[in-house]
mmCIF file of C-alpha atoms and ligand atoms in Angstrom:
data_model
loop_
_atom_site.group_PDB
_atom_site.id
_atom_site.type_symbol
_atom_site.label_atom_id
_atom_site.label_comp_id
_atom_site.label_asym_id
_atom_site.label_seq_id
_atom_site.Cartn_x
_atom_site.Cartn_y
_atom_site.Cartn_z
ATOM 1 C CA MET A 1 -24.394 0.402 -4.252
ATOM 2 C CA GLU A 2 -22.667 3.374 -2.766
ATOM 3 C CA ASN A 3 -19.158 4.632 -2.363
ATOM 4 C CA VAL A 4 -17.768 2.060 -4.802
ATOM 5 C CA HIS A 5 -15.245 2.849 -7.520
ATOM 6 C CA VAL A 6 -14.775 0.366 -10.345
ATOM 7 C CA ILE A 7 -11.375 0.900 -11.964
ATOM 8 C CA ASP A 8 -12.181 -0.541 -15.356
ATOM 9 C CA HIS A 9 -9.034 0.453 -17.238
ATOM 10 C CA PRO A 10 -8.257 -1.747 -20.290
ATOM 11 C CA LEU A 11 -4.936 -2.895 -18.784
ATOM 12 C CA ILE A 12 -6.727 -3.943 -15.607
ATOM 13 C CA GLN A 13 -9.452 -5.778 -17.530
ATOM 14 C CA HIS A 14 -6.827 -7.602 -19.594
ATOM 15 C CA LYS A 15 -4.865 -8.641 -16.508
ATOM 16 C CA LEU A 16 -8.024 -9.702 -14.680
ATOM 17 C CA THR A 17 -8.841 -12.087 -17.513
ATOM 18 C CA ILE A 18 -5.405 -13.671 -17.077
ATOM 19 C CA ILE A 19 -5.944 -14.333 -13.370
ATOM 20 C CA ARG A 20 -9.521 -15.538 -13.884
ATOM 21 C CA ASP A 21 -8.245 -18.216 -16.289
ATOM 22 C CA LYS A 22 -7.879 -21.519 -14.430
ATOM 23 C CA ASN A 23 -4.892 -22.408 -16.623
ATOM 24 C CA THR A 24 -2.829 -19.522 -15.238
ATOM 25 C CA GLY A 25 -0.216 -21.024 -12.904
ATOM 26 C CA THR A 26 0.968 -19.808 -9.510
ATOM 27 C CA LYS A 27 3.892 -17.668 -10.677
ATOM 28 C CA ASP A 28 1.924 -15.804 -13.338
ATOM 29 C CA PHE A 29 -1.078 -15.465 -11.017
ATOM 30 C CA ARG A 30 1.103 -13.908 -8.323
ATOM 31 C CA ASP A 31 2.854 -11.575 -10.764
ATOM 32 C CA VAL A 32 -0.364 -10.370 -12.369
ATOM 33 C CA VAL A 33 -2.135 -9.839 -9.020
ATOM 34 C CA ASN A 34 0.728 -7.509 -8.103
ATOM 35 C CA GLU A 35 0.517 -5.752 -11.468
ATOM 36 C CA ILE A 36 -3.199 -5.081 -10.923
ATOM 37 C CA ALA A 37 -2.547 -3.955 -7.338
ATOM 38 C CA ARG A 38 0.000 -1.469 -8.689
ATOM 39 C CA LEU A 39 -2.558 -0.019 -11.102
ATOM 40 C CA LEU A 40 -5.206 0.148 -8.369
ATOM 41 C CA ALA A 41 -2.718 1.941 -6.085
ATOM 42 C CA TYR A 42 -2.419 4.669 -8.713
ATOM 43 C CA GLU A 43 -6.178 5.333 -8.630
ATOM 44 C CA VAL A 44 -6.586 4.903 -4.884
ATOM 45 C CA SER A 45 -3.848 7.450 -4.198
ATOM 46 C CA ARG A 46 -5.419 10.063 -6.498
ATOM 47 C CA GLU A 47 -6.782 12.128 -3.605
ATOM 48 C CA LEU A 48 -3.786 12.024 -1.271
ATOM 49 C CA PRO A 49 -3.319 15.491 0.230
ATOM 50 C CA LEU A 50 -0.477 17.642 -1.056
ATOM 51 C CA LYS A 51 1.462 20.501 0.462
ATOM 52 C CA ASP A 52 3.817 23.108 -0.969
ATOM 53 C CA ILE A 53 7.571 22.881 -0.484
ATOM 54 C CA GLU A 54 10.417 25.079 -1.619
ATOM 55 C CA ILE A 55 13.075 23.454 -3.784
ATOM 56 C CA GLU A 56 15.744 24.597 -6.186
ATOM 57 C CA THR A 57 15.875 23.276 -9.714
ATOM 58 C CA PRO A 58 19.217 23.625 -11.489
ATOM 59 C CA LEU A 59 17.830 26.985 -12.675
ATOM 60 C CA VAL A 60 15.690 28.679 -10.014
ATOM 61 C CA LYS A 61 14.040 28.460 -6.621
ATOM 62 C CA THR A 62 10.473 27.229 -6.923
ATOM 63 C CA THR A 63 7.471 26.123 -4.858
ATOM 64 C CA GLN A 64 6.264 22.649 -5.760
ATOM 65 C CA LYS A 65 3.935 19.948 -4.406
ATOM 66 C CA THR A 66 4.787 17.029 -2.199
ATOM 67 C CA ILE A 67 2.581 14.500 -0.432
ATOM 68 C CA ALA A 68 1.487 15.836 2.949
ATOM 69 C CA GLY A 69 0.677 14.116 6.188
ATOM 70 C CA LYS A 70 1.619 10.859 7.799
ATOM 71 C CA LYS A 71 2.593 7.866 5.742
ATOM 72 C CA VAL A 72 -0.153 5.699 4.287
ATOM 73 C CA VAL A 73 -0.639 2.235 5.818
ATOM 74 C CA ILE A 74 -1.276 -0.753 3.568
ATOM 75 C CA VAL A 75 -3.227 -3.353 5.556
ATOM 76 C CA PRO A 76 -3.413 -6.817 3.984
ATOM 77 C CA ILE A 77 -6.072 -9.110 5.393
ATOM 78 C CA LEU A 78 -4.203 -12.394 5.855
ATOM 79 C CA ARG A 79 -3.549 -14.421 3.967
ATOM 80 C CA ALA A 80 -4.666 -13.511 0.434
ATOM 81 C CA GLY A 81 -4.184 -9.767 0.994
ATOM 82 C CA LEU A 82 -0.428 -10.372 1.132
ATOM 83 C CA GLY A 83 -0.524 -10.971 -2.612
ATOM 84 C CA MET A 84 -1.309 -7.293 -3.257
ATOM 85 C CA VAL A 85 1.243 -5.680 -0.930
ATOM 86 C CA ASP A 86 4.338 -5.606 -3.156
ATOM 87 C CA GLY A 87 2.404 -4.131 -6.073
ATOM 88 C CA MET A 88 1.012 -1.361 -3.882
ATOM 89 C CA LEU A 89 4.432 -0.686 -2.344
ATOM 90 C CA ASP A 90 5.884 -0.247 -5.836
ATOM 91 C CA LEU A 91 3.846 2.955 -6.139
ATOM 92 C CA ILE A 92 3.736 4.006 -2.487
ATOM 93 C CA PRO A 93 7.187 2.836 -1.341
ATOM 94 C CA ALA A 94 7.243 4.742 1.954
ATOM 95 C CA ALA A 95 3.931 3.249 3.109
ATOM 96 C CA ARG A 96 3.841 1.329 6.367
ATOM 97 C CA VAL A 97 2.377 -2.173 6.333
ATOM 98 C CA GLY A 98 0.023 -3.363 9.084
ATOM 99 C CA HIS A 99 -1.199 -6.958 9.118
ATOM 100 C CA ILE A 100 -4.556 -8.258 10.248
ATOM 101 C CA GLY A 101 -5.493 -11.942 10.347
ATOM 102 C CA MET A 102 -9.010 -13.352 10.439
ATOM 103 C CA TYR A 103 -10.239 -16.914 10.559
ATOM 104 C CA ARG A 104 -13.786 -18.180 10.389
ATOM 105 C CA ASN A 105 -15.211 -19.872 13.498
ATOM 106 C CA GLU A 106 -16.665 -23.057 11.970
ATOM 107 C CA GLU A 107 -19.531 -23.172 14.500
ATOM 108 C CA THR A 108 -20.730 -19.590 14.378
ATOM 109 C CA MET A 109 -19.320 -18.917 10.863
ATOM 110 C CA GLU A 110 -18.257 -15.525 12.255
ATOM 111 C CA PRO A 111 -14.798 -14.096 11.439
ATOM 112 C CA VAL A 112 -12.445 -14.011 14.437
ATOM 113 C CA GLU A 113 -9.334 -11.825 14.659
ATOM 114 C CA TYR A 114 -6.187 -13.846 15.435
ATOM 115 C CA PHE A 115 -3.475 -11.320 14.610
ATOM 116 C CA CYS A 116 -3.193 -7.545 14.393
ATOM 117 C CA LYS A 117 0.025 -5.551 14.224
ATOM 118 C CA MET A 118 -0.313 -1.915 13.190
ATOM 119 C CA PRO A 119 2.177 0.945 13.032
ATOM 120 C CA GLN A 120 1.956 3.801 15.548
ATOM 121 C CA GLY A 121 -0.608 6.534 15.010
ATOM 122 C CA ILE A 122 -3.172 4.841 12.800
ATOM 123 C CA ASP A 123 -5.681 7.486 13.945
ATOM 124 C CA GLU A 124 -3.748 10.029 11.846
ATOM 125 C CA ARG A 125 -3.024 7.885 8.816
ATOM 126 C CA GLU A 126 -4.929 6.749 5.759
ATOM 127 C CA LEU A 127 -5.331 2.964 5.746
ATOM 128 C CA LEU A 128 -5.634 0.985 2.516
ATOM 129 C CA ILE A 129 -7.120 -2.366 3.469
ATOM 130 C CA VAL A 130 -6.310 -4.921 0.781
ATOM 131 C CA ASP A 131 -7.865 -8.301 0.042
ATOM 132 C CA PRO A 132 -8.236 -9.704 -3.483
ATOM 133 C CA MET A 133 -11.831 -10.910 -3.029
ATOM 134 C CA LEU A 134 -14.791 -9.087 -1.475
ATOM 135 C CA ALA A 135 -17.227 -12.000 -1.188
ATOM 136 C CA THR A 136 -19.652 -11.990 1.785
ATOM 137 C CA GLY A 137 -17.897 -8.973 3.283
ATOM 138 C CA GLY A 138 -17.577 -10.783 6.641
ATOM 139 C CA SER A 139 -13.817 -10.583 7.074
ATOM 140 C CA ALA A 140 -13.548 -7.055 5.652
ATOM 141 C CA ILE A 141 -16.229 -5.806 8.055
ATOM 142 C CA ALA A 142 -14.511 -7.530 10.982
ATOM 143 C CA ALA A 143 -11.156 -6.039 9.936
ATOM 144 C CA ILE A 144 -12.631 -2.533 9.647
ATOM 145 C CA ASP A 145 -14.357 -2.977 13.044
ATOM 146 C CA ALA A 146 -11.040 -4.029 14.599
ATOM 147 C CA LEU A 147 -9.156 -1.093 13.047
ATOM 148 C CA LYS A 148 -11.792 1.454 14.075
ATOM 149 C CA LYS A 149 -11.600 0.056 17.621
ATOM 150 C CA ARG A 150 -7.867 0.827 17.545
ATOM 151 C CA GLY A 151 -8.555 4.401 16.453
ATOM 152 C CA ALA A 152 -8.408 4.266 12.637
ATOM 153 C CA LYS A 153 -10.575 6.926 11.018
ATOM 154 C CA GLU A 154 -9.718 7.046 7.336
ATOM 155 C CA MET A 155 -9.902 3.783 5.446
ATOM 156 C CA LYS A 156 -10.350 2.543 1.898
ATOM 157 C CA LEU A 157 -11.000 -1.073 0.958
ATOM 158 C CA VAL A 158 -9.092 -2.163 -2.157
ATOM 159 C CA VAL A 159 -10.053 -5.456 -3.834
ATOM 160 C CA LEU A 160 -9.651 -7.111 -7.212
ATOM 161 C CA VAL A 161 -13.095 -8.676 -7.536
ATOM 162 C CA ALA A 162 -16.219 -7.782 -5.566
ATOM 163 C CA ALA A 163 -19.592 -9.517 -5.277
ATOM 164 C CA PRO A 164 -22.660 -7.228 -5.125
ATOM 165 C CA GLU A 165 -23.608 -8.953 -1.840
ATOM 166 C CA GLY A 166 -20.296 -7.984 -0.234
ATOM 167 C CA ILE A 167 -20.477 -4.394 -1.427
ATOM 168 C CA LYS A 168 -23.966 -4.077 0.077
ATOM 169 C CA LYS A 169 -22.764 -5.458 3.414
ATOM 170 C CA ILE A 170 -19.822 -3.019 3.581
ATOM 171 C CA ASN A 171 -22.084 -0.109 2.609
ATOM 172 C CA GLU A 172 -24.473 -1.011 5.431
ATOM 173 C CA ALA A 173 -21.851 -1.641 8.115
ATOM 174 C CA HIS A 174 -19.303 1.032 7.150
ATOM 175 C CA PRO A 175 -20.785 3.638 4.786
ATOM 176 C CA ASP A 176 -17.718 5.837 5.371
ATOM 177 C CA VAL A 177 -15.339 3.275 3.814
ATOM 178 C CA ALA A 178 -14.943 3.654 0.044
ATOM 179 C CA ILE A 179 -14.484 0.457 -1.950
ATOM 180 C CA TYR A 180 -12.089 0.335 -4.907
ATOM 181 C CA THR A 181 -12.403 -2.723 -7.117
ATOM 182 C CA ALA A 182 -11.217 -3.854 -10.539
ATOM 183 C CA ALA A 183 -14.552 -5.613 -11.181
ATOM 184 C CA ILE A 184 -18.001 -6.247 -9.774
ATOM 185 C CA ASP A 185 -18.937 -9.829 -10.586
ATOM 186 C CA GLU A 186 -22.335 -11.455 -10.927
ATOM 187 C CA LYS A 187 -22.973 -13.194 -7.625
ATOM 188 C CA LEU A 188 -21.891 -15.415 -4.767
ATOM 189 C CA ASN A 189 -22.587 -19.114 -5.180
ATOM 190 C CA ASP A 190 -23.908 -21.323 -2.359
ATOM 191 C CA LYS A 191 -20.349 -21.926 -1.105
ATOM 192 C CA ALA A 192 -19.717 -18.156 -0.873
ATOM 193 C CA TYR A 193 -17.382 -18.162 -3.900
ATOM 194 C CA ILE A 194 -17.660 -15.287 -6.328
ATOM 195 C CA GLU A 195 -18.879 -16.167 -9.846
ATOM 196 C CA PRO A 196 -17.405 -15.945 -12.407
ATOM 197 C CA GLY A 197 -14.595 -14.982 -10.007
ATOM 198 C CA LEU A 198 -11.153 -16.550 -10.054
ATOM 199 C CA GLY A 199 -11.437 -19.317 -7.466
ATOM 200 C CA ASP A 200 -9.688 -19.214 -4.112
ATOM 201 C CA ALA A 201 -7.290 -16.292 -4.346
ATOM 202 C CA GLY A 202 -5.147 -17.426 -1.389
ATOM 203 C CA ASP A 203 -4.722 -20.936 -2.766
ATOM 204 C CA ARG A 204 -3.880 -19.660 -6.236
ATOM 205 C CA LEU A 205 -1.372 -17.123 -4.879
ATOM 206 C CA PHE A 206 0.423 -19.562 -2.639
ATOM 207 C CA GLY A 207 0.032 -22.755 -4.673
ATOM 208 C CA THR A 208 -1.941 -24.548 -1.983
ATOM 209 C CA LEU A 209 -4.676 -25.901 -4.235
HETATM 210 N N1 URA B 1 -12.457 -15.889 -1.372
HETATM 211 C C1 URA B 1 -11.812 -16.294 -2.490
HETATM 212 O O1 URA B 1 -10.604 -16.467 -2.488
HETATM 213 N N2 URA B 1 -12.531 -16.491 -3.602
HETATM 214 C C2 URA B 1 -13.864 -16.313 -3.655
HETATM 215 O O2 URA B 1 -14.469 -16.508 -4.719
HETATM 216 C C3 URA B 1 -14.517 -15.907 -2.480
HETATM 217 C C4 URA B 1 -13.785 -15.709 -1.346
#
């Protein structure tokens, strides 16, 4: 496995256990997903470029750092990715948000794009693609393909739980895209759910079980 960062901070591990628990209800699930997304945003933004600016403190003029370049774009893959957006925006409040929607064609089992609305200039921005679960990798690969086709160059994939199978697929299809995850789980089962996992993230976020 390449280009994968596991953010195994104790707070993240603790919160992951809460959302894995089947007895955690919709409200707490939603809140804790956002709390983990906030902590992941801190790590993912570690390498954002800085530039010098001149400011005045109450005492003196000084040169200090500020984030350089165009605003980051948070890109939730619909629908479950929406659950991570508010948490990420808490730390990166000026970020733009682009949405991409994928559904699975039941005959071919291939992901199909049904919605894509991005801000201007994605070729000059860093994109943080968010989706709680990296399972087969199918929808993430299709989303990255679609964004590259529209000119995106710099992308990171930010997930809560990843299956080794999905990581391998992303590495093969898009070796330039770094994966940030709170955990790498054991495996995919025969229904393409991650085990131990947390179930269907979209259903648990939106109470559609
Ligand atoms: N999507 C989910 O929501 N959960 C899984 O375990 C796999 C894919």
